[in-house]
Coordinates of C-alpha atoms and ligand atoms in Angstrom, one line a residue:
X266 CA 12.1 77.3 12.5
X267 CA 10.5 74.9 10.1
X268 CA 7.0 75.5 8.8
X269 CA 5.1 72.2 8.4
X270 CA 2.9 71.4 5.5
X271 CA 0.9 69.2 7.9
X272 CA 0.2 65.5 7.4
X273 CA -1.6 66.1 4.1
X274 CA 0.4 66.3 0.8
X275 CA 3.5 67.9 -0.6
X276 CA 3.4 68.8 -4.2
X277 CA 6.0 70.4 -6.5
X278 CA 5.1 72.0 -9.8
X279 CA 8.1 72.4 -12.2
X280 CA 8.3 74.4 -15.4
X281 CA 11.4 74.9 -17.5
X282 CA 12.3 78.5 -18.2
X283 CA 11.8 79.7 -21.8
X284 CA 12.1 76.1 -22.8
X285 CA 12.6 76.0 -26.6
X286 CA 14.6 79.3 -26.6
X287 CA 16.8 78.1 -23.7
X288 CA 17.7 74.9 -25.6
X289 CA 18.6 77.1 -28.6
X290 CA 20.8 79.4 -26.6
X291 CA 22.4 76.4 -24.9
X292 CA 23.3 74.7 -28.2
X293 CA 24.4 77.9 -30.1
X294 CA 26.5 80.0 -27.8
X295 CA 26.3 83.0 -30.2
X296 CA 22.6 83.2 -29.2
X297 CA 23.4 83.6 -25.5
X298 CA 22.4 87.0 -24.0
X299 CA 20.5 87.9 -27.2
X300 CA 16.8 88.3 -27.7
X301 CA 15.8 85.0 -29.3
X302 CA 12.5 83.7 -30.5
X303 CA 11.7 80.2 -31.7
X304 CA 9.1 80.0 -34.4
X305 CA 8.3 80.9 -38.0
X306 CA 9.8 83.8 -39.9
X307 CA 7.9 87.0 -40.4
X308 CA 8.1 86.8 -44.2
X309 CA 6.3 83.4 -44.1
X310 CA 3.8 84.9 -41.6
X311 CA 5.2 82.7 -38.8
X312 CA 4.2 82.8 -35.1
X313 CA 6.5 83.0 -32.1
X314 CA 6.4 79.7 -30.1
X315 CA 8.4 81.1 -27.3
X316 CA 11.0 83.8 -26.6
X317 CA 14.1 84.2 -24.5
X318 CA 13.8 86.4 -21.4
X319 CA 16.0 89.0 -23.3
X320 CA 13.3 89.1 -26.0
X321 CA 10.4 89.2 -23.4
X322 CA 11.9 92.4 -22.1
X323 CA 10.8 93.9 -25.5
X324 CA 7.3 92.5 -25.1
X325 CA 7.8 89.5 -27.4
X326 CA 5.4 86.7 -26.3
X327 CA 4.3 83.1 -27.3
X328 CA 1.7 83.0 -30.1
X329 CA 2.5 86.5 -31.3
X330 CA 3.0 86.9 -35.1
X331 CA 6.7 87.0 -35.8
X332 CA 6.2 90.2 -37.8
X333 CA 4.8 92.0 -34.7
X334 CA 7.7 90.5 -32.6
X335 CA 10.3 92.0 -35.0
X336 CA 8.5 95.4 -34.8
X337 CA 8.8 95.3 -31.0
X338 CA 12.4 94.0 -31.1
X339 CA 14.2 94.7 -34.4
X340 CA 17.3 92.8 -33.3
X341 CA 15.3 89.7 -32.5
X342 CA 17.0 86.5 -33.7
X343 CA 14.3 84.0 -34.9
X344 CA 15.3 80.4 -35.1
X345 CA 13.2 77.4 -36.3
X346 CA 12.2 74.8 -33.7
X347 CA 14.2 71.6 -33.3
X348 CA 11.7 69.3 -31.6
X349 CA 14.2 66.4 -31.3
X350 CA 16.4 68.5 -29.0
X351 CA 13.4 69.6 -26.9
X352 CA 12.2 66.0 -26.6
X353 CA 15.6 64.8 -25.6
X354 CA 15.9 67.5 -22.9
X355 CA 12.3 66.7 -21.7
X356 CA 13.1 63.0 -21.2
X357 CA 16.2 63.8 -19.1
X358 CA 14.2 66.2 -17.0
X359 CA 11.3 63.9 -16.4
X360 CA 13.7 61.1 -15.5
X361 CA 15.2 63.4 -12.8
X362 CA 11.7 64.2 -11.5
X363 CA 10.9 60.5 -11.3
X364 CA 13.8 60.0 -8.9
X365 CA 12.3 62.2 -6.2
X366 CA 8.5 61.9 -6.6
X367 CA 6.1 59.1 -5.7
X368 CA 4.0 60.2 -8.7
X369 CA 5.0 62.4 -11.7
X370 CA 2.2 63.9 -13.7
X371 CA 3.7 65.5 -16.9
X372 CA 1.6 68.4 -18.2
X373 CA 3.7 69.1 -21.3
X374 CA 7.2 68.6 -22.4
X375 CA 8.6 71.1 -20.0
X376 CA 6.1 71.0 -17.1
X377 CA 5.1 68.5 -14.5
X378 CA 3.5 68.0 -11.1
X379 CA 5.5 65.9 -8.6
X380 CA 3.9 64.3 -5.5
X381 CA 6.5 64.0 -2.8
X382 CA 4.0 62.8 -0.1
X383 CA 5.6 59.9 1.6
X384 CA 9.1 60.8 0.4
X385 CA 9.6 63.8 2.6
X386 CA 7.8 64.8 5.7
X387 CA 8.3 68.5 6.0
X388 CA 8.4 71.6 4.0
X389 CA 12.1 72.1 4.8
X390 CA 12.9 68.7 3.4
X391 CA 10.8 69.4 0.3
X392 CA 12.6 72.6 -0.2
X393 CA 16.0 70.8 -0.1
X394 CA 14.6 68.3 -2.6
X395 CA 13.5 71.1 -4.8
X396 CA 17.0 72.6 -4.7
X397 CA 18.5 69.3 -5.6
X398 CA 16.1 68.9 -8.5
X399 CA 17.1 72.3 -9.8
X400 CA 20.8 71.5 -9.6
X401 CA 20.4 68.1 -11.3
X402 CA 18.3 69.5 -14.1
X403 CA 20.9 72.2 -14.8
X404 CA 23.8 69.7 -14.5
X405 CA 22.0 67.3 -16.9
X406 CA 20.6 69.8 -19.5
X407 CA 22.1 73.2 -18.9
X408 CA 18.6 74.5 -18.6
X409 CA 16.9 76.2 -15.6
X410 CA 13.6 75.2 -14.1
X411 CA 11.3 77.1 -11.8
X412 CA 9.7 75.2 -9.0
X413 CA 6.7 75.8 -6.7
X414 CA 6.4 73.8 -3.5
X415 CA 3.1 73.6 -1.6
X416 CA 0.4 71.3 -0.3
X417 CA -1.6 71.1 -3.5
X418 CA -1.4 71.4 -7.3
X419 CA -3.1 74.8 -7.5
X420 CA -0.8 76.6 -5.2
X421 CA 2.3 74.8 -6.4
X422 CA 1.5 75.8 -10.0
X423 CA 1.0 79.5 -9.1
X424 CA 4.1 79.4 -6.9
X425 CA 6.3 78.0 -9.7
X426 CA 5.4 81.0 -11.8
X427 CA 6.0 83.5 -9.0
X428 CA 9.7 84.0 -9.4
X429 CA 10.5 82.9 -12.9
X430 CA 13.1 82.4 -14.3
X431 CA 15.1 80.0 -12.1
X432 CA 12.8 80.5 -9.2
X433 CA 12.0 78.5 -6.1
X434 CA 8.9 79.5 -4.2
X435 CA 7.7 77.6 -1.2
X436 CA 4.2 78.3 0.1
X437 CA 3.1 76.5 3.3
X438 CA -0.6 75.5 3.2
X439 CA -1.4 77.9 6.0
X440 CA 0.0 80.8 4.0
X441 CA -1.6 79.8 0.7
X442 CA -4.6 82.1 1.1
X443 CA -2.5 85.2 1.9
X444 CA -0.1 84.2 -1.0
X445 CA -2.9 84.1 -3.5
X446 CA -4.9 87.1 -2.2
X447 CA -3.2 89.9 -4.2
X448 CA -3.2 87.9 -7.5
X449 CA -5.7 88.7 -10.3
X450 CA -8.6 86.1 -10.3
X451 CA -7.5 84.8 -13.7
X452 CA -4.6 83.2 -12.0
X453 CA -7.0 80.7 -10.4
X454 CA -7.8 77.6 -12.3
X455 CA -11.2 77.5 -13.9
X456 CA -11.6 81.2 -14.1
X457 CA -11.8 82.0 -17.8
X458 CA -12.4 85.4 -19.5
X459 CA -16.2 85.1 -19.0
X460 CA -16.2 84.5 -15.2
X461 CA -13.5 87.1 -14.9
X462 CA -15.6 89.7 -16.6
X463 CA -18.7 88.7 -14.6
X464 CA -16.8 89.1 -11.3
X465 CA -15.2 92.3 -12.5
X466 CA -18.6 93.8 -12.9
X467 CA -19.0 93.4 -9.2
X468 CA -15.6 94.9 -8.5
X469 CA -14.1 91.4 -7.7
X470 CA -10.6 91.5 -9.2
X471 CA -8.3 89.7 -6.9
X472 CA -8.3 86.2 -5.4
X473 CA -8.5 87.8 -2.0
X474 CA -11.7 89.5 -2.8
X475 CA -13.2 86.2 -4.2
X476 CA -11.9 84.3 -1.1
X477 CA -13.9 86.6 1.1
X478 CA -17.3 86.4 -0.6
X479 CA -20.1 84.7 1.3
X480 CA -22.1 81.6 0.3
X481 CA -25.3 83.5 -0.5
X482 CA -23.6 86.0 -2.8
X483 CA -21.8 83.3 -4.7
X484 CA -24.7 80.8 -4.9
X485 CA -27.1 83.4 -6.3
X486 CA -24.7 84.6 -9.0
X487 CA -22.5 81.6 -9.9
X488 CA -24.2 78.6 -8.3
X489 CA -22.3 75.7 -6.8
X490 CA -19.4 76.5 -9.2
X491 CA -19.0 79.8 -7.3
X492 CA -18.2 77.9 -4.1
X493 CA -15.6 75.8 -5.9
X494 CA -14.0 78.9 -7.3
X495 CA -13.9 80.5 -3.8
X496 CA -12.3 77.3 -2.4
X497 CA -9.5 77.7 -5.0
X498 CA -9.1 81.4 -4.3
X499 CA -8.5 80.3 -0.7
X500 CA -5.8 78.0 -1.9
X501 CA -7.8 74.8 -1.4
X502 CA -7.5 72.0 -4.0
X503 CA -7.6 68.3 -3.5
X504 CA -7.0 67.0 -7.0
X505 CA -4.5 64.2 -6.9
X506 CA -1.2 64.3 -8.8
X507 CA -2.0 61.4 -11.2
X508 CA -0.6 59.9 -14.3
X509 CA -3.5 60.4 -16.7
X510 CA -5.2 57.6 -18.4
X511 CA -4.8 56.7 -22.0
X512 CA -5.4 59.7 -24.1
X513 CA -8.0 59.7 -26.8
X514 CA -6.7 62.8 -28.5
X515 CA -3.6 64.8 -28.9
X516 CA -4.1 68.5 -29.7
X517 CA -2.6 71.9 -29.7
X518 CA -4.2 75.2 -29.8
X519 CA -3.1 78.8 -29.9
X520 CA -4.9 82.0 -29.0
X521 CA -3.8 84.9 -31.1
X522 CA -2.7 88.2 -29.6
X523 CA -5.0 89.9 -32.0
X524 CA -7.9 88.1 -33.8
X525 CA -7.0 87.3 -37.4
X526 CA -8.8 87.0 -40.7
X527 CA -5.5 86.2 -42.5
X528 CA -5.8 82.8 -44.1
X529 CA -2.1 82.6 -44.5
X530 CA -1.5 83.1 -40.9
X531 CA -4.1 80.5 -40.0
X532 CA -2.5 78.0 -42.3
X533 CA 0.9 78.8 -40.9
X534 CA -0.3 78.2 -37.4
X535 CA -1.8 74.9 -38.5
X536 CA 1.5 73.9 -40.0
X537 CA 3.3 74.7 -36.7
X538 CA 0.8 72.8 -34.6
X539 CA 0.9 69.8 -37.1
X540 CA 4.7 69.7 -36.5
X541 CA 4.3 69.6 -32.8
X542 CA 1.6 66.9 -33.0
X543 CA 3.9 64.9 -35.4
X544 CA 6.4 64.9 -32.6
X545 CA 4.0 63.5 -30.1
X546 CA 3.0 60.9 -32.5
X547 CA 6.5 59.4 -32.4
X548 CA 5.4 58.0 -29.0
X549 CA 1.6 57.8 -29.6
X550 CA 1.7 56.1 -32.9
X551 CA -0.4 57.0 -36.0
X552 CA -3.8 58.5 -35.7
X553 CA -6.7 58.2 -38.1
X554 CA -8.8 61.2 -37.4
X555 CA -7.8 64.9 -37.6
X556 CA -9.8 67.7 -36.0
X557 CA -9.7 71.4 -36.1
X558 CA -11.3 73.9 -33.7
X559 CA -11.9 77.6 -34.4
X560 CA -13.0 80.2 -31.9
X561 CA -14.2 83.5 -33.2
X562 CA -13.8 86.9 -31.5
X563 CA -17.3 86.5 -29.9
X564 CA -16.1 83.2 -28.4
X565 CA -18.4 81.1 -30.5
X566 CA -16.5 77.9 -31.2
X567 CA -16.8 75.3 -33.9
X568 CA -15.0 72.0 -34.3
X569 CA -14.8 69.8 -37.4
X570 CA -13.1 66.4 -37.9
X571 CA -12.2 64.2 -40.8
X572 CA -11.1 60.6 -41.0
X573 CA -7.9 60.1 -43.0
X574 CA -7.6 57.4 -45.6
X575 CA -4.5 56.1 -43.9
X576 CA -3.4 56.6 -40.3
X577 CA -1.4 59.9 -40.2
X578 CA 2.0 60.1 -38.6
X579 CA 3.5 63.0 -40.5
X580 CA 3.0 66.7 -40.0
X581 CA 2.3 67.2 -43.7
X582 CA -0.7 64.8 -43.7
X583 CA -2.2 66.4 -40.6
X584 CA -1.6 69.8 -42.0
X585 CA -3.3 69.0 -45.3
X586 CA -6.4 67.6 -43.7
X587 CA -6.6 70.4 -41.1
X588 CA -6.2 73.1 -43.9
X589 CA -8.9 71.4 -45.9
X590 CA -11.2 71.4 -42.8
X591 CA -10.4 75.1 -42.3
X592 CA -11.4 76.0 -45.8
X593 CA -14.6 74.1 -45.4
X594 CA -15.8 75.5 -42.1
X595 CA -14.2 79.0 -41.7
X596 CA -16.7 81.7 -42.5
X597 CA -14.1 84.5 -42.8
X598 CA -14.8 86.2 -39.5
X599 CA -11.8 87.1 -37.3
X600 CA -10.4 84.1 -35.5
X601 CA -9.4 84.3 -31.9
X602 CA -8.1 80.8 -31.3
X603 CA -7.3 77.9 -33.6
X604 CA -6.6 74.3 -32.5
X605 CA -5.6 71.1 -34.4
X606 CA -5.9 67.6 -32.9
X607 CA -5.6 64.0 -33.8
X608 CA -7.4 61.0 -32.4
X609 CA -8.3 57.4 -33.2
X610 CA -4.9 56.0 -32.5
X611 CA -3.8 52.7 -33.8
X612 CA -2.0 52.3 -30.5
X613 CA -3.3 53.7 -27.2
X614 CA -1.0 56.3 -25.5
X615 CA -0.4 57.7 -22.1
X616 CA -2.1 61.1 -22.3
X617 CA 0.0 64.1 -21.3
X618 CA -1.5 66.7 -23.7
X619 CA -4.5 69.0 -23.5
X620 CA -7.6 67.5 -24.9
X621 CA -9.8 68.9 -27.6
X622 CA -13.5 68.9 -26.9
X623 CA -15.4 66.2 -28.8
X624 CA -15.8 67.3 -32.5
X625 CA -19.2 67.5 -33.9
Ligands
LIG960 P1 5.8 77.4 -21.6 O1 6.3 76.7 -20.4 O2 4.4 78.0 -21.6 O3 6.8 78.6 -21.9 P2 8.4 78.6 -21.8 O4 9.0 77.4 -21.2 O5 8.9 79.0 -23.2 O6 8.6 79.9 -20.9 P3 8.4 80.1 -19.3 O7 7.9 78.7 -18.8 O8 9.7 80.5 -18.8 O9 7.3 81.1 -19.2 O10 5.8 76.5 -22.9 C1 6.8 75.5 -23.1 C2 7.2 75.4 -24.5 O11 6.0 75.1 -25.3 C3 7.8 76.7 -25.1 O12 9.1 76.8 -24.9 C4 7.4 76.6 -26.5 C5 6.1 75.8 -26.6 N1 4.9 76.6 -26.8 C6 4.5 76.8 -28.1 O13 5.0 76.2 -29.0 N2 3.4 77.6 -28.3 C7 2.8 78.3 -27.3 O14 1.8 79.1 -27.5 C8 3.3 78.2 -25.9 C9 2.7 78.9 -24.8 C10 4.4 77.3 -25.8
LIG961 MG1 8.1 76.7 -19.4

């Protein structure tokens, strides 16, 4: 029996498993089967960018200081990132997606939404396509990708995460609400720590509980936004899969596992993000303005920006300006999140990266 997604839309969300770490294990067979992290070394106060699933079993996670990662997993092998290899794999994977979708919306190097509406008519056919995509990605790159198939972006995204790694999860639209119901509300787009805490105070902890709330309750406590959150908790989402317009900024940010007042760690994080931005600039072209963003433990957030004398295209230039901005604006309190961004491009780019809010 074939469930139908109805006449509406068919969306796949795809996300490569342990992306950087998987590329490293692929290219160095001695790393296979071992706990591997990609990132900076503990002695230089580096941070883990990602970890192999073997390392995750020890609790090693993205954005964790490498020192802490080694404490959790003493046999951890830490390797520096090789962005060229990741970019190459990313291109091959996005090319495969483009063969099957009417629209591909890249979210990051290893993640994209695919709109299959018009290409396939039923969930069964979409599932076959998803299997084909998985096979072709693995044939072309020796990496595995997890896919979620559903009628919209929200549910497809949550589905792709459901059986990682190497997962394929199909959620027919009429089962979306039941699929989401047991999940914690933070799985729903738009629910940040504040809303989560506000709802938790009323005992609302799962998407199912949020989905069942009535209009009056939501409107009085969360306003119109509450109705939107409830719609998402019910698995409703009509945002189109769309290639985003030209980006005005490219930025990266990291939330620390534990708030930090360690300047060396902040500078190290800046260096790592500057490296990643440099890579994006290969396509975007040089940028004239550098931003930083700091969020303290109490969630107060500041952003500062500076215009460079020359358009920057190297990590070192971005890092120097961002570090100078840090030293000018950081008041020494524990930092929860740090972000670095560039804007003011000489050449406009297709935006595929998260945006930093406007700097003041
Ligand atoms: P993710 O897709 O979030 O993580 P992942 O692919 O390593 O693992 P999985 O999807 O199986 O959970 O991010 C993709 C890559 O982006 C990741 O391999 C490394 C990089 N990255 C960072 O550099 N810093 C970060 O804080 C995160 C989350 C990712
Ligand atoms: Mg991934």
